[in-house]
PDB file of C-alpha atoms in Angstrom:
ATOM      1  CA  UNK A   1     163.713 149.713  75.102  1.00 49.00           C
ATOM      2  CA  UNK A   2     160.830 150.738  77.322  1.00 49.00           C
ATOM      3  CA  UNK A   3     159.523 147.146  77.483  1.00 51.00           C
ATOM      4  CA  UNK A   4     162.959 145.878  78.444  1.00 53.00           C
ATOM      5  CA  UNK A   5     163.206 148.419  81.289  1.00 52.00           C
ATOM      6  CA  UNK A   6     159.739 147.510  82.462  1.00 50.00           C
ATOM      7  CA  UNK A   7     160.587 143.790  82.474  1.00 49.00           C
ATOM      8  CA  UNK A   8     163.745 144.506  84.430  1.00 50.00           C
ATOM      9  CA  UNK A   9     161.755 146.542  86.967  1.00 44.00           C
ATOM     10  CA  UNK A  10     159.228 143.719  87.423  1.00 42.00           C
ATOM     11  CA  UNK A  11     162.050 141.184  87.816  1.00 48.00           C
ATOM     12  CA  UNK A  12     163.741 143.238  90.512  1.00 43.00           C
ATOM     13  CA  UNK A  13     160.394 143.831  92.252  1.00 38.00           C
ATOM     14  CA  UNK A  14     159.634 140.083  92.167  1.00 43.00           C
ATOM     15  CA  UNK A  15     163.018 139.271  93.708  1.00 38.00           C
ATOM     16  CA  UNK A  16     162.430 141.815  96.472  1.00 37.00           C
ATOM     17  CA  UNK A  17     159.025 140.282  97.228  1.00 36.00           C
ATOM     18  CA  UNK A  18     160.531 136.791  97.332  1.00 38.00           C
ATOM     19  CA  UNK A  19     163.290 137.916  99.667  1.00 37.00           C
ATOM     20  CA  UNK A  20     160.825 139.736 101.909  1.00 38.00           C
ATOM     21  CA  UNK A  21     158.525 136.706 102.000  1.00 42.00           C
ATOM     22  CA  UNK A  22     161.422 134.398 102.739  1.00 40.00           C
ATOM     23  CA  UNK A  23     162.634 136.710 105.471  1.00 40.00           C
ATOM     24  CA  UNK A  24     159.236 136.649 107.164  1.00 39.00           C
ATOM     25  CA  UNK A  25     159.151 132.848 106.953  1.00 44.00           C
ATOM     26  CA  UNK A  26     162.499 132.430 108.703  1.00 42.00           C
ATOM     27  CA  UNK A  27     162.118 135.309 111.171  1.00 40.00           C
ATOM     28  CA  UNK A  28     159.996 133.450 113.710  1.00 55.00           C
ATOM     29  CA  UNK A  29     162.119 130.259 113.670  1.00 53.00           C
ATOM     30  CA  UNK A  30     165.263 132.368 114.133  1.00 42.00           C
ATOM     31  CA  UNK A  31     163.661 134.156 117.081  1.00 49.00           C
ATOM     32  CA  UNK A  32     162.224 131.004 118.680  1.00 56.00           C
ATOM     33  CA  UNK A  33     165.168 128.667 118.174  1.00 52.00           C
ATOM     34  CA  UNK A  34     168.209 130.922 118.361  1.00 44.00           C
ATOM     35  CA  UNK A  35     167.841 134.492 119.585  1.00 47.00           C
ATOM     36  CA  UNK A  36     165.135 133.976 122.229  1.00 59.00           C
ATOM     37  CA  UNK A  37     166.698 130.889 123.875  1.00 65.00           C
ATOM     38  CA  UNK A  38     169.996 132.719 124.345  1.00 68.00           C
ATOM     39  CA  UNK A  39     168.215 135.810 125.630  1.00 68.00           C
ATOM     40  CA  UNK A  40     165.941 133.975 128.073  1.00 73.00           C
ATOM     41  CA  UNK A  41     168.744 131.792 129.424  1.00 77.00           C
ATOM     42  CA  UNK A  42     170.685 134.935 130.262  1.00 79.00           C
ATOM     43  CA  UNK A  43     167.678 136.254 132.224  1.00 79.00           C
ATOM     44  CA  UNK A  44     167.527 133.119 134.363  1.00 84.00           C
ATOM     45  CA  UNK A  45     170.924 133.742 135.973  1.00 85.00           C
ATOM     46  CA  UNK A  46     169.411 135.830 138.775  1.00 87.00           C
ATOM     47  CA  UNK A  47     171.913 134.953 141.500  1.00 86.00           C
ATOM     48  CA  UNK A  48     169.386 135.908 144.203  1.00 90.00           C
ATOM     49  CA  UNK A  49     169.903 132.887 146.410  1.00 89.00           C
ATOM     50  CA  UNK A  50     167.759 131.933 149.385  1.00 89.00           C
ATOM     51  CA  UNK A  51     168.070 135.308 151.120  1.00 93.00           C
ATOM     52  CA  UNK A  52     167.174 137.300 148.017  1.00 93.00           C
ATOM     53  CA  UNK A  53     164.113 135.172 147.315  1.00 91.00           C
ATOM     54  CA  UNK A  54     163.042 135.392 150.980  1.00 89.00           C
ATOM     55  CA  UNK A  55     163.261 139.211 150.857  1.00 90.00           C
ATOM     56  CA  UNK A  56     161.211 139.221 147.648  1.00 88.00           C
ATOM     57  CA  UNK A  57     158.501 137.125 149.292  1.00 87.00           C
ATOM     58  CA  UNK A  58     158.385 139.386 152.346  1.00 85.00           C
ATOM     59  CA  UNK A  59     158.141 142.465 150.140  1.00 86.00           C
ATOM     60  CA  UNK A  60     155.462 140.975 147.902  1.00 83.00           C
ATOM     61  CA  UNK A  61     153.391 139.939 150.924  1.00 74.00           C
ATOM     62  CA  UNK A  62     153.157 143.617 151.846  1.00 70.00           C
ATOM     63  CA  UNK A  63     151.676 144.699 148.513  1.00 67.00           C
ATOM     64  CA  UNK A  64     148.272 146.308 148.605  1.00 48.00           C
ATOM     65  CA  UNK A  65     145.105 144.586 147.366  1.00 49.00           C
ATOM     66  CA  UNK A  66     144.933 146.632 144.153  1.00 50.00           C
ATOM     67  CA  UNK A  67     148.362 145.391 143.073  1.00 57.00           C
ATOM     68  CA  UNK A  68     147.369 141.810 143.823  1.00 59.00           C
ATOM     69  CA  UNK A  69     144.249 142.093 141.683  1.00 55.00           C
ATOM     70  CA  UNK A  70     146.274 143.470 138.771  1.00 59.00           C
ATOM     71  CA  UNK A  71     148.858 140.689 139.075  1.00 61.00           C
ATOM     72  CA  UNK A  72     146.295 137.886 138.933  1.00 66.00           C
ATOM     73  CA  UNK A  73     143.861 139.113 136.281  1.00 67.00           C
ATOM     74  CA  UNK A  74     143.915 136.117 133.883  1.00 62.00           C
ATOM     75  CA  UNK A  75     141.592 137.842 131.410  1.00 66.00           C
ATOM     76  CA  UNK A  76     144.316 140.404 130.682  1.00 66.00           C
ATOM     77  CA  UNK A  77     146.886 137.787 129.624  1.00 72.00           C
ATOM     78  CA  UNK A  78     147.687 137.944 125.908  1.00 74.00           C
ATOM     79  CA  UNK A  79     148.625 135.070 123.612  1.00 74.00           C
ATOM     80  CA  UNK A  80     152.325 134.852 122.874  1.00 67.00           C
ATOM     81  CA  UNK A  81     152.788 135.309 119.107  1.00 60.00           C
ATOM     82  CA  UNK A  82     156.499 134.634 119.173  1.00 54.00           C
ATOM     83  CA  UNK A  83     159.357 135.198 121.553  1.00 57.00           C
ATOM     84  CA  UNK A  84     161.555 138.228 121.208  1.00 55.00           C
ATOM     85  CA  UNK A  85     164.180 140.247 123.059  1.00 60.00           C
ATOM     86  CA  UNK A  86     161.556 142.412 124.766  1.00 70.00           C
ATOM     87  CA  UNK A  87     161.220 139.776 127.490  1.00 80.00           C
ATOM     88  CA  UNK A  88     162.600 140.917 130.842  1.00 86.00           C
ATOM     89  CA  UNK A  89     162.596 139.675 134.410  1.00 90.00           C
ATOM     90  CA  UNK A  90     162.243 141.997 137.373  1.00 90.00           C
ATOM     91  CA  UNK A  91     164.368 140.266 139.977  1.00 92.00           C
ATOM     92  CA  UNK A  92     162.090 141.536 142.740  1.00 92.00           C
ATOM     93  CA  UNK A  93     159.362 139.247 141.316  1.00 93.00           C
ATOM     94  CA  UNK A  94     161.456 136.060 141.492  1.00 95.00           C
ATOM     95  CA  UNK A  95     160.160 133.781 144.261  1.00 96.00           C
ATOM     96  CA  UNK A  96     161.584 130.410 143.223  1.00 97.00           C
ATOM     97  CA  UNK A  97     162.089 127.951 140.403  1.00 97.00           C
ATOM     98  CA  UNK A  98     160.535 124.925 138.731  1.00 98.00           C
ATOM     99  CA  UNK A  99     162.448 121.962 137.279  1.00 98.00           C
ATOM    100  CA  UNK A 100     161.025 118.940 135.437  1.00 98.00           C
ATOM    101  CA  UNK A 101     163.949 116.616 134.604  1.00 97.00           C
ATOM    102  CA  UNK A 102     162.073 114.341 132.183  1.00 97.00           C
ATOM    103  CA  UNK A 103     161.432 117.186 129.706  1.00 97.00           C
ATOM    104  CA  UNK A 104     164.184 119.587 130.804  1.00 95.00           C
ATOM    105  CA  UNK A 105     161.863 122.404 131.881  1.00 96.00           C
ATOM    106  CA  UNK A 106     163.869 124.713 134.160  1.00 96.00           C
ATOM    107  CA  UNK A 107     162.374 128.164 134.808  1.00 95.00           C
ATOM    108  CA  UNK A 108     162.237 130.855 137.460  1.00 96.00           C
ATOM    109  CA  UNK A 109     158.867 131.258 139.162  1.00 97.00           C
ATOM    110  CA  UNK A 110     157.707 134.884 139.202  1.00 95.00           C
ATOM    111  CA  UNK A 111     155.013 136.408 141.382  1.00 93.00           C
ATOM    112  CA  UNK A 112     151.814 137.121 139.436  1.00 91.00           C
ATOM    113  CA  UNK A 113     150.561 135.993 136.034  1.00 90.00           C
ATOM    114  CA  UNK A 114     151.142 139.319 134.268  1.00 89.00           C
ATOM    115  CA  UNK A 115     151.981 139.645 130.578  1.00 88.00           C
ATOM    116  CA  UNK A 116     155.468 140.874 131.476  1.00 90.00           C
ATOM    117  CA  UNK A 117     156.183 137.886 133.737  1.00 91.00           C
ATOM    118  CA  UNK A 118     154.717 135.300 131.369  1.00 91.00           C
ATOM    119  CA  UNK A 119     156.735 136.609 128.431  1.00 88.00           C
ATOM    120  CA  UNK A 120     159.910 135.536 130.204  1.00 90.00           C
ATOM    121  CA  UNK A 121     159.245 132.674 132.627  1.00 93.00           C
ATOM    122  CA  UNK A 122     156.590 130.896 134.708  1.00 95.00           C
ATOM    123  CA  UNK A 123     154.322 132.751 137.141  1.00 94.00           C
ATOM    124  CA  UNK A 124     152.087 132.088 140.114  1.00 95.00           C
ATOM    125  CA  UNK A 125     148.326 132.082 139.637  1.00 92.00           C
ATOM    126  CA  UNK A 126     147.069 132.846 143.166  1.00 91.00           C
ATOM    127  CA  UNK A 127     148.276 135.648 145.473  1.00 87.00           C
ATOM    128  CA  UNK A 128     148.118 133.728 148.732  1.00 85.00           C
ATOM    129  CA  UNK A 129     149.544 130.346 147.739  1.00 92.00           C
ATOM    130  CA  UNK A 130     152.581 128.801 149.447  1.00 95.00           C
ATOM    131  CA  UNK A 131     154.887 126.063 148.194  1.00 97.00           C
ATOM    132  CA  UNK A 132     154.081 122.696 149.698  1.00 97.00           C
ATOM    133  CA  UNK A 133     150.579 123.775 150.732  1.00 97.00           C
ATOM    134  CA  UNK A 134     147.145 123.478 149.114  1.00 98.00           C
ATOM    135  CA  UNK A 135     147.149 123.568 145.319  1.00 98.00           C
ATOM    136  CA  UNK A 136     150.204 125.553 144.180  1.00 98.00           C
ATOM    137  CA  UNK A 137     149.388 126.779 140.656  1.00 97.00           C
ATOM    138  CA  UNK A 138     151.906 127.966 138.066  1.00 97.00           C
ATOM    139  CA  UNK A 139     151.306 129.159 134.496  1.00 95.00           C
ATOM    140  CA  UNK A 140     153.650 129.644 131.533  1.00 93.00           C
ATOM    141  CA  UNK A 141     153.214 130.144 127.818  1.00 91.00           C
ATOM    142  CA  UNK A 142     153.416 127.298 125.333  1.00 91.00           C
ATOM    143  CA  UNK A 143     156.139 127.630 122.698  1.00 84.00           C
ATOM    144  CA  UNK A 144     156.945 126.330 119.213  1.00 81.00           C
ATOM    145  CA  UNK A 145     160.358 125.511 120.609  1.00 83.00           C
ATOM    146  CA  UNK A 146     159.877 122.706 123.175  1.00 84.00           C
ATOM    147  CA  UNK A 147     163.004 123.873 124.979  1.00 85.00           C
ATOM    148  CA  UNK A 148     161.392 127.195 125.937  1.00 87.00           C
ATOM    149  CA  UNK A 149     158.866 128.021 128.670  1.00 92.00           C
ATOM    150  CA  UNK A 150     156.191 125.250 128.945  1.00 94.00           C
ATOM    151  CA  UNK A 151     156.640 124.097 125.335  1.00 92.00           C
ATOM    152  CA  UNK A 152     157.493 120.562 126.520  1.00 95.00           C
ATOM    153  CA  UNK A 153     154.784 120.293 129.188  1.00 96.00           C
ATOM    154  CA  UNK A 154     152.595 118.126 126.926  1.00 95.00           C
ATOM    155  CA  UNK A 155     155.296 115.450 127.037  1.00 96.00           C
ATOM    156  CA  UNK A 156     155.204 115.060 130.833  1.00 98.00           C
ATOM    157  CA  UNK A 157     153.915 111.601 131.762  1.00 97.00           C
ATOM    158  CA  UNK A 158     152.345 110.023 134.835  1.00 97.00           C
ATOM    159  CA  UNK A 159     154.996 109.275 137.421  1.00 98.00           C
ATOM    160  CA  UNK A 160     157.395 112.007 136.271  1.00 98.00           C
ATOM    161  CA  UNK A 161     159.012 114.071 139.013  1.00 98.00           C
ATOM    162  CA  UNK A 162     158.188 117.795 139.316  1.00 98.00           C
ATOM    163  CA  UNK A 163     160.357 119.994 141.533  1.00 98.00           C
ATOM    164  CA  UNK A 164     159.817 123.525 142.807  1.00 98.00           C
ATOM    165  CA  UNK A 165     161.980 125.476 145.222  1.00 97.00           C
ATOM    166  CA  UNK A 166     162.307 128.711 147.151  1.00 96.00           C
ATOM    167  CA  UNK A 167     166.012 127.839 147.637  1.00 95.00           C
ATOM    168  CA  UNK A 168     165.309 127.061 151.286  1.00 96.00           C
ATOM    169  CA  UNK A 169     163.322 123.900 150.626  1.00 97.00           C
ATOM    170  CA  UNK A 170     162.799 121.738 147.540  1.00 98.00           C
ATOM    171  CA  UNK A 171     159.289 120.349 147.052  1.00 98.00           C
ATOM    172  CA  UNK A 172     159.057 117.116 145.058  1.00 98.00           C
ATOM    173  CA  UNK A 173     155.765 116.266 143.348  1.00 98.00           C
ATOM    174  CA  UNK A 174     154.807 113.281 141.202  1.00 98.00           C
ATOM    175  CA  UNK A 175     152.702 113.848 138.087  1.00 98.00           C
ATOM    176  CA  UNK A 176     149.321 112.138 138.418  1.00 98.00           C
ATOM    177  CA  UNK A 177     147.112 113.712 135.741  1.00 97.00           C
ATOM    178  CA  UNK A 178     147.174 115.584 132.437  1.00 97.00           C
ATOM    179  CA  UNK A 179     144.033 117.025 130.868  1.00 97.00           C
ATOM    180  CA  UNK A 180     142.908 119.597 128.312  1.00 96.00           C
ATOM    181  CA  UNK A 181     140.165 121.973 129.458  1.00 94.00           C
ATOM    182  CA  UNK A 182     138.452 125.161 128.346  1.00 92.00           C
ATOM    183  CA  UNK A 183     139.832 128.512 129.622  1.00 88.00           C
ATOM    184  CA  UNK A 184     136.853 129.074 131.900  1.00 88.00           C
ATOM    185  CA  UNK A 185     137.781 126.003 133.998  1.00 90.00           C
ATOM    186  CA  UNK A 186     139.542 128.081 136.633  1.00 90.00           C
ATOM    187  CA  UNK A 187     138.427 125.559 139.255  1.00 93.00           C
ATOM    188  CA  UNK A 188     141.440 123.399 138.328  1.00 94.00           C
ATOM    189  CA  UNK A 189     143.658 125.676 140.437  1.00 94.00           C
ATOM    190  CA  UNK A 190     141.401 125.571 143.499  1.00 95.00           C
ATOM    191  CA  UNK A 191     142.584 123.791 146.637  1.00 97.00           C
ATOM    192  CA  UNK A 192     141.391 120.190 147.037  1.00 97.00           C
ATOM    193  CA  UNK A 193     140.547 118.803 150.470  1.00 96.00           C
ATOM    194  CA  UNK A 194     143.177 116.447 151.926  1.00 96.00           C
ATOM    195  CA  UNK A 195     145.514 116.871 148.927  1.00 97.00           C
ATOM    196  CA  UNK A 196     148.703 118.846 148.430  1.00 98.00           C
ATOM    197  CA  UNK A 197     149.052 119.561 144.726  1.00 98.00           C
ATOM    198  CA  UNK A 198     151.100 121.326 142.101  1.00 98.00           C
ATOM    199  CA  UNK A 199     149.081 122.471 139.066  1.00 98.00           C
ATOM    200  CA  UNK A 200     150.844 123.588 135.889  1.00 97.00           C
ATOM    201  CA  UNK A 201     148.872 125.505 133.254  1.00 96.00           C
ATOM    202  CA  UNK A 202     149.659 126.388 129.639  1.00 93.00           C
ATOM    203  CA  UNK A 203     147.852 126.757 126.323  1.00 92.00           C
ATOM    204  CA  UNK A 204     147.318 123.517 124.435  1.00 92.00           C
ATOM    205  CA  UNK A 205     146.230 124.712 120.980  1.00 88.00           C
ATOM    206  CA  UNK A 206     148.270 127.351 119.154  1.00 80.00           C
ATOM    207  CA  UNK A 207     145.310 129.767 119.087  1.00 80.00           C
ATOM    208  CA  UNK A 208     145.016 129.742 122.877  1.00 81.00           C
ATOM    209  CA  UNK A 209     141.486 128.344 122.786  1.00 87.00           C
ATOM    210  CA  UNK A 210     142.096 125.706 125.455  1.00 90.00           C
ATOM    211  CA  UNK A 211     144.422 124.843 128.320  1.00 92.00           C
ATOM    212  CA  UNK A 212     146.708 121.958 129.188  1.00 95.00           C
ATOM    213  CA  UNK A 213     146.597 121.152 132.905  1.00 96.00           C
ATOM    214  CA  UNK A 214     149.279 118.969 134.494  1.00 98.00           C
ATOM    215  CA  UNK A 215     148.759 118.007 138.135  1.00 98.00           C
ATOM    216  CA  UNK A 216     151.258 116.581 140.602  1.00 98.00           C
ATOM    217  CA  UNK A 217     150.894 115.354 144.178  1.00 98.00           C
ATOM    218  CA  UNK A 218     153.408 116.251 146.878  1.00 98.00           C
ATOM    219  CA  UNK A 219     155.789 113.410 147.716  1.00 98.00           C
ATOM    220  CA  UNK A 220     158.626 114.943 149.697  1.00 97.00           C
ATOM    221  CA  UNK A 221     160.076 118.165 151.112  1.00 98.00           C
ATOM    222  CA  UNK A 222     163.874 118.363 151.369  1.00 97.00           C
ATOM    223  CA  UNK A 223     166.236 121.055 152.624  1.00 96.00           C
ATOM    224  CA  UNK A 224     167.851 122.792 149.664  1.00 95.00           C
ATOM    225  CA  UNK A 225     171.320 122.024 151.024  1.00 93.00           C
ATOM    226  CA  UNK A 226     170.546 118.295 151.132  1.00 95.00           C
ATOM    227  CA  UNK A 227     168.874 117.832 147.759  1.00 95.00           C
ATOM    228  CA  UNK A 228     170.314 115.562 145.060  1.00 93.00           C
ATOM    229  CA  UNK A 229     173.228 117.177 143.190  1.00 94.00           C
ATOM    230  CA  UNK A 230     171.387 117.136 139.851  1.00 94.00           C
ATOM    231  CA  UNK A 231     168.455 119.064 141.302  1.00 95.00           C
ATOM    232  CA  UNK A 232     170.789 121.395 143.174  1.00 92.00           C
ATOM    233  CA  UNK A 233     172.672 122.171 139.956  1.00 94.00           C
ATOM    234  CA  UNK A 234     169.434 122.891 138.073  1.00 94.00           C
ATOM    235  CA  UNK A 235     168.346 125.487 140.633  1.00 95.00           C
ATOM    236  CA  UNK A 236     171.777 126.965 141.334  1.00 94.00           C
ATOM    237  CA  UNK A 237     171.461 129.971 138.920  1.00 92.00           C
ATOM    238  CA  UNK A 238     168.455 131.353 140.829  1.00 92.00           C
TER     239      UNK A 238
END
């Protein structure tokens, strides 16, 4: 009788372990492919418009130097284990959007590459950069789900169109280079003489040991009201 009870106990315990193990195996896919996409998409409906984004930029320009240093400390950025519902967007940090039609990347651009900003969207990498000038650098996390963040950036090819906007103007770039570099290669976001660039940065390997760098050259600047309807529709939720 005792042996039978013991066997039953072990059987129940084994089932619990199997269920727990199976739950852990499906937890991340559920988060990355179902819960997180719905959550993040809801965050992107900011409704700020051109005036709201302009006010954000004016306010952010007035921040003190200490705040700027904190917002652009790349060494403090943590790897993204998996996406969850802790991601939030402070609307006062929204300064524009990025859209890459070929791979369906469509994200708000937030001011400052902080952990909070990068958990939810893309973020600027230099405090004094301006769209359509110098080398405008944006970072975002890689993702198991290619439909989230910069998960599809590795599929961008030479000649693909890259769009960014502040909802006053739309800046069209053409992808010219993709490369994988070590994290210490921060020179890739430096300005380059006689070139107007857009540099997109994300992790390449899952352990965050290297970086994928996609570079585009400026082709055209168009008033937001006159941009192609497809591009206009992509940026409309901002």
